[in-house]
XYZ file of C-alpha atoms in Angstrom:
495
model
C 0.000 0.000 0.000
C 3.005 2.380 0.755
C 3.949 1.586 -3.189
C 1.118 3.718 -4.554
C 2.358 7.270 -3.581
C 3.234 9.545 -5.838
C 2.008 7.322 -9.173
C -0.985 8.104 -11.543
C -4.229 6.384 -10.496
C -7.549 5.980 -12.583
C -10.729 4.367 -11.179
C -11.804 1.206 -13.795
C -15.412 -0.197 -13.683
C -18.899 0.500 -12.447
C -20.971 -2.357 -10.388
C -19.335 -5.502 -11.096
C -19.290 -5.533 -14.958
C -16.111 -4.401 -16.079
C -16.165 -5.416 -19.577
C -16.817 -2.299 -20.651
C -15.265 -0.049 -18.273
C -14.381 4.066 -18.773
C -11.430 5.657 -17.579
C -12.044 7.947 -14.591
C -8.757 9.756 -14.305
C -8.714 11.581 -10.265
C -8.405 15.304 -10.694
C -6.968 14.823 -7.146
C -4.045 13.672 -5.245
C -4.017 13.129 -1.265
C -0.145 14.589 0.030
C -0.337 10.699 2.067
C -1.517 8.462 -0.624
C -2.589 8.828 -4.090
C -5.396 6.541 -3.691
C -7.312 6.648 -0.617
C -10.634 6.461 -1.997
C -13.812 4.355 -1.708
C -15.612 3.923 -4.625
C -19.248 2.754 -5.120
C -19.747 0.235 -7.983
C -16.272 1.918 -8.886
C -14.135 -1.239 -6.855
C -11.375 -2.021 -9.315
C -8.948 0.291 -9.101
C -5.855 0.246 -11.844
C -1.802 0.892 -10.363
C -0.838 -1.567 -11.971
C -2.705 -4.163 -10.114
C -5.861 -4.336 -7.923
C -5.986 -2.471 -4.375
C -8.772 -4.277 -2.123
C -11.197 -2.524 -0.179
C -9.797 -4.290 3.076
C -6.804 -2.004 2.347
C -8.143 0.975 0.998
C -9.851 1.313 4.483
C -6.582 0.323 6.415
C -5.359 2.973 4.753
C -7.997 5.655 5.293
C -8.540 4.255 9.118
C -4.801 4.673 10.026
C -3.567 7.815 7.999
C -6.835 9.887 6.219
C -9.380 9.536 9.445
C -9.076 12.833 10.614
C -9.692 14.389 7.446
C -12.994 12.965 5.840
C -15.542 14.138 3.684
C -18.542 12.523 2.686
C -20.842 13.435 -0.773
C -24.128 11.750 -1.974
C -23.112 11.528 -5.690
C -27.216 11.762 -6.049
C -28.036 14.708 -4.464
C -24.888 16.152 -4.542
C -24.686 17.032 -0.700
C -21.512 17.495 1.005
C -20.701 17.321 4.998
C -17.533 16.571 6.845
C -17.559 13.427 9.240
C -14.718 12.898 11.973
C -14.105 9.905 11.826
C -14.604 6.947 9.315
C -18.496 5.631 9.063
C -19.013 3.348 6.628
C -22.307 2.435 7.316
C -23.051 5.934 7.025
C -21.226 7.227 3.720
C -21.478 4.056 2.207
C -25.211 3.136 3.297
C -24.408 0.017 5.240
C -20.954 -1.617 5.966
C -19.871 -4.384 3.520
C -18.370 -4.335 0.034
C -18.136 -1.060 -2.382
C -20.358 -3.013 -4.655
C -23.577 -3.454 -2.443
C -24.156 0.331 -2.133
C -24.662 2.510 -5.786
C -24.831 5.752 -4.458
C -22.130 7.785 -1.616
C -18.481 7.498 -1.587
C -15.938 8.497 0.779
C -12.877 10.306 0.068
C -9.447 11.597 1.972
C -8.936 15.472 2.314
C -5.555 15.768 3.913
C -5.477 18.314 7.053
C -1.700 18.593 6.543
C -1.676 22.261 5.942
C -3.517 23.363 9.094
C -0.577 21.813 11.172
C -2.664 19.725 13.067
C -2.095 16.183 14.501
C -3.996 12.657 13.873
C -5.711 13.026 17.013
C -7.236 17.043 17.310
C -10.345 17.336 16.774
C -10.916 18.277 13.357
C -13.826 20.922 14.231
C -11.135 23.106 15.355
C -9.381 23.509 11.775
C -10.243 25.858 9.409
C -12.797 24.627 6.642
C -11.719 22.667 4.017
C -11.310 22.992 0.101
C -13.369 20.498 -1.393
C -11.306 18.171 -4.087
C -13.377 18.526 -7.488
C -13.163 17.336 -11.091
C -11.844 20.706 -12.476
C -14.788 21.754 -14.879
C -13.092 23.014 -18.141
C -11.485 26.664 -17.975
C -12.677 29.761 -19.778
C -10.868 31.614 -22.117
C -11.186 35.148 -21.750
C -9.117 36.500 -25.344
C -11.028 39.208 -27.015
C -10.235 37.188 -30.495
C -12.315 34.061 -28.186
C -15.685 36.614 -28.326
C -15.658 38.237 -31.289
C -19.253 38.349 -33.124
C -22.368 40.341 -32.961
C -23.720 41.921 -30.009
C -25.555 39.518 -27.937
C -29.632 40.202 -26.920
C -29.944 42.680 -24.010
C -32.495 43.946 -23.099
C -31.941 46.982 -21.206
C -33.398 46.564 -17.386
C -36.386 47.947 -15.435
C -36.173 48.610 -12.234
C -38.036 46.502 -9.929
C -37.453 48.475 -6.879
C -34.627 50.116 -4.569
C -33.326 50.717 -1.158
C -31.157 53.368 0.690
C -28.123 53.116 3.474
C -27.682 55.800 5.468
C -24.690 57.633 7.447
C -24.218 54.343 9.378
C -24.626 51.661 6.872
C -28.027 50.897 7.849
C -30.260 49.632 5.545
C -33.812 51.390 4.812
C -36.133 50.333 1.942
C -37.022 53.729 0.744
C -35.323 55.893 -1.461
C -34.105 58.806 1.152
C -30.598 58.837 0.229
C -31.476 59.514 -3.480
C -30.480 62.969 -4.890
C -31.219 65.289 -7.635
C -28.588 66.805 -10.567
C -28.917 70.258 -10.257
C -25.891 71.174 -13.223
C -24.232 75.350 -13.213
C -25.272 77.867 -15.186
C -24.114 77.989 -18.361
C -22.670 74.392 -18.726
C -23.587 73.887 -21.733
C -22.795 77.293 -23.495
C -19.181 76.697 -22.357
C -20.024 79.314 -19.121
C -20.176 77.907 -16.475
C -18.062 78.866 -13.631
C -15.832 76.247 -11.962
C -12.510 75.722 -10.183
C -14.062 73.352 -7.673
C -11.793 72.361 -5.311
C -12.108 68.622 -5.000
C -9.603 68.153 -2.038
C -11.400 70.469 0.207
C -12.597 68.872 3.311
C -10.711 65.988 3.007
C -9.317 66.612 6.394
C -12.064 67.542 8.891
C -15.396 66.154 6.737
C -14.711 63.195 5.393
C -16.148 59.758 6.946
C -15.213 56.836 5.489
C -16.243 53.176 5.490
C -15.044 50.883 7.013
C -13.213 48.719 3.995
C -12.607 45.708 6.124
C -15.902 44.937 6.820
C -17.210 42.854 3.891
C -21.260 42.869 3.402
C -20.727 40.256 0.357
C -24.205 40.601 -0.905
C -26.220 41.925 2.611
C -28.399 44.607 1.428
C -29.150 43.094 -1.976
C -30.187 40.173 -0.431
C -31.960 41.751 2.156
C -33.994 43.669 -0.462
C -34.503 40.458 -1.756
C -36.145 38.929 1.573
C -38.548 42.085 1.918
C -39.421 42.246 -1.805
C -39.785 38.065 -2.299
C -42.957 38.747 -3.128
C -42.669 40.331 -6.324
C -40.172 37.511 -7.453
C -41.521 34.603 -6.363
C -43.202 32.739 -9.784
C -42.838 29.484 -12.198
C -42.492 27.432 -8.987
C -39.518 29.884 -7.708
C -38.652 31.778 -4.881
C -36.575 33.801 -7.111
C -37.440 33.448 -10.761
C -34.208 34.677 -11.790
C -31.305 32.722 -13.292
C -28.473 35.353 -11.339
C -28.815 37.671 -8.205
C -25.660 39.956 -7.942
C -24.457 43.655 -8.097
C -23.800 45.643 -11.111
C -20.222 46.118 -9.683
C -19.677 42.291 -10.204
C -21.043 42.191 -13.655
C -18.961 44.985 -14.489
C -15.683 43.515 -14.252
C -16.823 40.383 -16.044
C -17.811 42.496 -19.096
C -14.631 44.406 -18.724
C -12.494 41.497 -18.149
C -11.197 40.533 -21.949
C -9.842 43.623 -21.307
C -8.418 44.457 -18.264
C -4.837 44.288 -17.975
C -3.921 44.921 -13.971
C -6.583 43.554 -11.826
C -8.026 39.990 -11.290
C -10.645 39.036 -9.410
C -12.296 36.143 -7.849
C -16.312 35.671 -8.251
C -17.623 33.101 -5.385
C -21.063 31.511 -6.760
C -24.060 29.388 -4.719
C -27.056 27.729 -6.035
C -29.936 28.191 -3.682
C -33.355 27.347 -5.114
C -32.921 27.178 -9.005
C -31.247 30.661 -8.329
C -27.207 31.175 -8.504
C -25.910 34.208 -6.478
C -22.755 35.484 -7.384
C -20.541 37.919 -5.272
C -16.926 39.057 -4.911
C -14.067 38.290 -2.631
C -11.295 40.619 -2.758
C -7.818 39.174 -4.248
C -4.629 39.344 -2.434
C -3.375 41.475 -4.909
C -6.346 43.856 -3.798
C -5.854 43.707 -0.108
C -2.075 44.945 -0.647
C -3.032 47.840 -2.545
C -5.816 48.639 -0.140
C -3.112 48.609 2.530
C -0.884 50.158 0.921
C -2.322 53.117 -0.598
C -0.506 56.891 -0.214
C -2.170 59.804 0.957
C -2.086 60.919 -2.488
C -4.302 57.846 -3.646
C -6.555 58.549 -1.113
C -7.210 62.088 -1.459
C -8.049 60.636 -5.130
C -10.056 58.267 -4.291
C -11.692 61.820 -1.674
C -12.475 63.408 -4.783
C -14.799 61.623 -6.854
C -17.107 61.633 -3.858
C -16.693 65.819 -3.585
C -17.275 65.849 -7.182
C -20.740 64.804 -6.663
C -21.280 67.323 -3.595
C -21.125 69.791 -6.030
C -24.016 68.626 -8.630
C -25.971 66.859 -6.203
C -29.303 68.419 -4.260
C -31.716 66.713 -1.737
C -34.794 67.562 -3.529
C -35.397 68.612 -7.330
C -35.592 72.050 -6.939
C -32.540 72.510 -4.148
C -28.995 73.608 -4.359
C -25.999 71.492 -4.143
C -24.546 72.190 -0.476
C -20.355 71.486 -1.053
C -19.143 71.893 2.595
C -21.449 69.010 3.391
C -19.638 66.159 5.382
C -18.582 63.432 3.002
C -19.297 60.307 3.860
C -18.827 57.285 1.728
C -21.543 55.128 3.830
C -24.347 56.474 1.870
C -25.906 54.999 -0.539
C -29.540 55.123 -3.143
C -29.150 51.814 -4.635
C -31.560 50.657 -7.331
C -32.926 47.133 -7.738
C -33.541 46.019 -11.775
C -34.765 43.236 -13.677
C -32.529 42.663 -16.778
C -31.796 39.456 -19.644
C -28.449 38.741 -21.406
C -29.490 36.046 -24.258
C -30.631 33.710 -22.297
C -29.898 34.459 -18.661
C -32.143 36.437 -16.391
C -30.921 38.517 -13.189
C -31.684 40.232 -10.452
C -28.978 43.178 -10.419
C -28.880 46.391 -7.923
C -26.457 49.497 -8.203
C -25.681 52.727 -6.536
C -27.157 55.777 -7.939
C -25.377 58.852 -7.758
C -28.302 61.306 -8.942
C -31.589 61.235 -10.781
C -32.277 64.000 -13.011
C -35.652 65.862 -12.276
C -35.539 67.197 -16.091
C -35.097 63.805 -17.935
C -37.647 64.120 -20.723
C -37.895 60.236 -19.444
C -38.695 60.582 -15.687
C -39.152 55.987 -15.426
C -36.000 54.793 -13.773
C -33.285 53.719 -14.748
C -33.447 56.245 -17.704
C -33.560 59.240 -15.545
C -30.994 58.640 -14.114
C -27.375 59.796 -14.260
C -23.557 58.658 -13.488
C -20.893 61.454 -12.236
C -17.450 60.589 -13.116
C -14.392 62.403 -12.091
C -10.870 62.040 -14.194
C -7.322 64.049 -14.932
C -7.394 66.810 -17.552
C -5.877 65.596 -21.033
C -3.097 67.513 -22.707
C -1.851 65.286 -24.917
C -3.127 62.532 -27.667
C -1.574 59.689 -25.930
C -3.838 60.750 -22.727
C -6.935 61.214 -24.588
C -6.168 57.575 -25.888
C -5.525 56.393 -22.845
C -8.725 57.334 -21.629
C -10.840 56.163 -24.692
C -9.600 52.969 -23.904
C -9.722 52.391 -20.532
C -11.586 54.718 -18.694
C -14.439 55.344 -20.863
C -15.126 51.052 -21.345
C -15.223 50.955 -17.397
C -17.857 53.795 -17.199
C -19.574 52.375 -20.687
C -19.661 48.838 -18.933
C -20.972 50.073 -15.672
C -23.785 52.761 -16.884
C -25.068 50.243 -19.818
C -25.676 47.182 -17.403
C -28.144 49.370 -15.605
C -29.638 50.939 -18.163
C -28.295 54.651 -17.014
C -28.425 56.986 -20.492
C -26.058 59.723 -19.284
C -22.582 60.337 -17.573
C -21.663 63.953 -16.364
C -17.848 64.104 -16.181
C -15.493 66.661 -14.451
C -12.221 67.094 -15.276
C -9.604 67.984 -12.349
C -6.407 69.334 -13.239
C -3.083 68.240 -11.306
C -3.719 70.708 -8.019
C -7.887 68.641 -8.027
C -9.571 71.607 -9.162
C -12.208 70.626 -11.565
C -11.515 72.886 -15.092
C -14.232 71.436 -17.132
C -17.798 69.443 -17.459
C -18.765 67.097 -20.549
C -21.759 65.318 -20.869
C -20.961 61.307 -22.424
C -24.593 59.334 -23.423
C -23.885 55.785 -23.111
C -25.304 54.717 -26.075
C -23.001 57.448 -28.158
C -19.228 56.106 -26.103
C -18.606 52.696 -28.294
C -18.674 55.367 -31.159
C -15.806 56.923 -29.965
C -13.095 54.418 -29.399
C -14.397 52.558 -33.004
C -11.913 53.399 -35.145
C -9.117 52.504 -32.844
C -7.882 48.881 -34.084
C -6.286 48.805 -30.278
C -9.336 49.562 -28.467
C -12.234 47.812 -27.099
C -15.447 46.627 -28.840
C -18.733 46.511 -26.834
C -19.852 43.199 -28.693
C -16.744 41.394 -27.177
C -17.261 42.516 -23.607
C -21.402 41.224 -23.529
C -20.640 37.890 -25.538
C -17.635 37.355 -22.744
C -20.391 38.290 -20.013
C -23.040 35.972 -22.240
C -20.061 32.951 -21.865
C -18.878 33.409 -18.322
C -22.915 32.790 -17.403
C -23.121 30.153 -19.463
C -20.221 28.528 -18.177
C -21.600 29.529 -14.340
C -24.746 27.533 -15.362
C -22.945 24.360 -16.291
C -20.080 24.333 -13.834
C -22.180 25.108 -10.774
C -24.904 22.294 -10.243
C -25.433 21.523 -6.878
C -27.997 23.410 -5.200
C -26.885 23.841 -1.738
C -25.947 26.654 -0.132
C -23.287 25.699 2.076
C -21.372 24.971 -1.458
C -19.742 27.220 -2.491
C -17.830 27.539 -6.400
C -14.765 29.698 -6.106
C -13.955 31.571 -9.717
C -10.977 33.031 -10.413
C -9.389 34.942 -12.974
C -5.446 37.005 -13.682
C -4.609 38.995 -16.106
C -3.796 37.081 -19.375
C -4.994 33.730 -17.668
C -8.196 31.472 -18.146
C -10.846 31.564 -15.540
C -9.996 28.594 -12.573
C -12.434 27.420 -10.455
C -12.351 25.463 -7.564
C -15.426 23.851 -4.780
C -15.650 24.734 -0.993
C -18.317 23.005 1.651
C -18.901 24.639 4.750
C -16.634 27.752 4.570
C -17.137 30.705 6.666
C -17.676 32.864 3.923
C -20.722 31.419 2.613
C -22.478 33.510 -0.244
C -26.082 33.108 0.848
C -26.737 33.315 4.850
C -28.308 31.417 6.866
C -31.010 33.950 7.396
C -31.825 34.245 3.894
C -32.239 30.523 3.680
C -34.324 30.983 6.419
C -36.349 33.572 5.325
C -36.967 32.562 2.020
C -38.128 28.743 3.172
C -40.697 30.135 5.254
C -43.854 30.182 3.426
């Protein structure tokens, strides 16, 4: 049994006919033993010759038994067990053969430095071995083609969080664009200094504290009413936030940032949401004064065109504080998947000649002045797919930009409709196409939808992505950062 370390293992046979047996190659390897595993109807196993079950379990019993998992290859159910129970993961005790349905693997607990004998309750969740589903490529030359269906959402709802964080299902944090005098004849007077208050009123959240998808979700549980249909408590194929969505679209892309997307299927429903990288926990730490007073100045930007009511006055020495939020809740379909999406609002514009959300609403964007071709291509090709990307997922028709020159005084205002910015970066070879980024979006669901299939939402499916890399994804069970609750389950299994 010692022999079989370290050497390429495949599981022959199914029930006791083996005449016409398929090659199951293990995406797995235990750090022990390459082949610590029970099968079910799968009992030959090739090395080179046949292991037994007496000595598969020897094996398990003596090195593995701290470290089990069991799954129902049925239902697809996974739970960790502490010590070896055959009569439990295999039905009864006896032969691999009598039972059809669970088998019991080996997850080695070598990595949380813990002994054969601890308790493994104590040690940190565990990473569930799977058969790696096939990656994604993310090329723009892989999406080429015409622009998928979209069809543009309509809001369902909304919800607002106050100074605190708190959540309230009203809209009492929404504001109004009140724009100077004389923006559009070229009059307007400016010079708004974007880094003022940054010292004495400025409150900012709390960054460490990850709400996953809290307030979406517990719009969700309030509202279940109006979703609940065809059998569903959700009738929607995707619940997430537009933020999410946004770097898939952007992601053939993107050059600098990864991300990881963790994805549950409650209900018929998959929920995706977003863990922050590594990569972005350094920078977060590490960011300059300068970066923040940057980061200061997009939300002062909007202090300056934003009123409480539709006939007020912007109020600049307000308090910033990045806690605040009008958030709006929409209904939306790429090709063939439907979702639930919500995004934050920054204003809603009391002249639209459309006053139904989301086209009355509008996006303020802050960026550096441009004084030189190479800038103004710079920011056709990066800057202006983020903010397409972002404002055409929720349907928002306009983007009011201010440009800040190097001291953060804003110089001048330009007005960008969505629908006219994939216009502007056409001719560039170099640049982006919109049809890429939605067929990307259109195959990243797709590939959600056939990758994630267990509905359970202690499972969690772990996607990952790097620059110039396919998308990886990999299977938890019963890790602490679950996507969906418990009191969301809760809720939404009540009648």
């Amino acid at each position: 049994m010692g022999s079989i370390s370290g050497c390429q293992s495949a599981i022959l046979g199914a029930g006791g006919n083996h005449s016409g047996a398929s090659v199951v190659t293990l995406p797995w390897r235990c750090p022990w033993w390459s082949v610590c595993h029970v099968g079910c109807r799968w009992h030959l196993i090739r090395r080179g010759g046949v292991l037994t079950y007496a000595n598969i379990l020897q094996a398990c019993e003596k090195i593995c038994k701290p470290h089990l998992a069991t799954v129902c290859v049925l239902c697809g159910n996974w739970r960790r067990t502490c010590k070896l129970r055959t009569d439990v993961a295999l039905g009864q005790a006896g032969p691999p053969h009598a039972v059809p349905y669970c088998f019991i693997f080996c997850i080695s607990g070598r990595t949380h430095k813990r002994g054969l004998g601890q308790d493994p309750s104590d040690s940190p969740r565990l990473k569930i071995p799977h058969v790696s589903p096939p990656s994604l490529k993310t090329h723009p030359s892989c999406h080429q083609g015409s622009f998928p269906f979209y069809r543009l959402p309509s809001e369902l709802g909304f919800f607002s969080l106050d100074e605190k964080r708190c959540y309230h299902g009203d809209g009492r944090r929404l504001r109004y664009l009140s724009l100077p005098v004389g923006m559009d004849s070229g009059g307007a007077s400016l010079g708004w200094d974007l880094m003022d208050g940054f010292e004495d009123r400025y409150v900012r959240r709390n960054e460490d504290e990850k709400e996953g998808l809290l307030h979406l979700l517990t719009w969700v549980k309030e509202n279940r009413g109006l979703l609940r249909a065809n059998g569903r408590l959700v009738d929607r194929d995707f619940v997430s936030w537009r933020g999410h969505l946004t770097k898939i679209l952007c992601t053939p892309y993107e050059t600098q940032e990864g991300w990881i997307l963790a994805v549950t299927l409650f209900k018929g429903t998959l929920y995706i949401s977003e863990r922050e990288t590594a990569a972005s926990y350094k920078r977060r730490k590490e960011r300059t004064r300068e970066q923040e007073k940057l980061m200061y100045s997009g939300y002062k930007f909007e202090s300056h065109l934003c009123a409480d009511s539709p006939d007020g006055s912007p109020c600049p020495s307000e308090v910033v504080n990045t806690n605040e939020a009008f958030c709006s809740v929409l209904l939306g379909r790429l090709a063939s998947h439907s979702f639930l999406v919500s995004g934050e609002v920054d204003c809603k514009d009391p002249s639209s000649s459309n006053p139904s959300p989301p086209s009355c609403y509008v996006e303020l964007k802050t960026s550096a002045q441009m004084r030189s071709p190479h800038q103004e291509r710079s920011f056709h090709r990066y800057k202006l797919l983020k903010w397409w990307c972002q404002s055409f997922l929720l349907g928002i028709p306009l983007i009011v930009a201010g440009f800040r020159n190097p001291q953060g005084r804003i110089v001048s205002l330009e007005k960008f409709r969505t629908s006219a910015i994939p216009q502007l970066v056409r001719g560039d070879r170099q640049s982006w196409d919109p049809a890429v980024c939605m067929n990307f979006c259109n195959a990243f669901l797709s590939h959600i939808k056939k990758v994630v299939t267990t509905d359970d939402p202690r499972v969690v499916f772990v996607f990952s992505w790097e620059p110039g890399q396919d998308v990886t994804c990999t299977v938890e069970a019963d890790s602490d950062h679950l996507v969906v609750p418990e009191w969301y389950v809760q809720a939404l299994s009540q009648n």
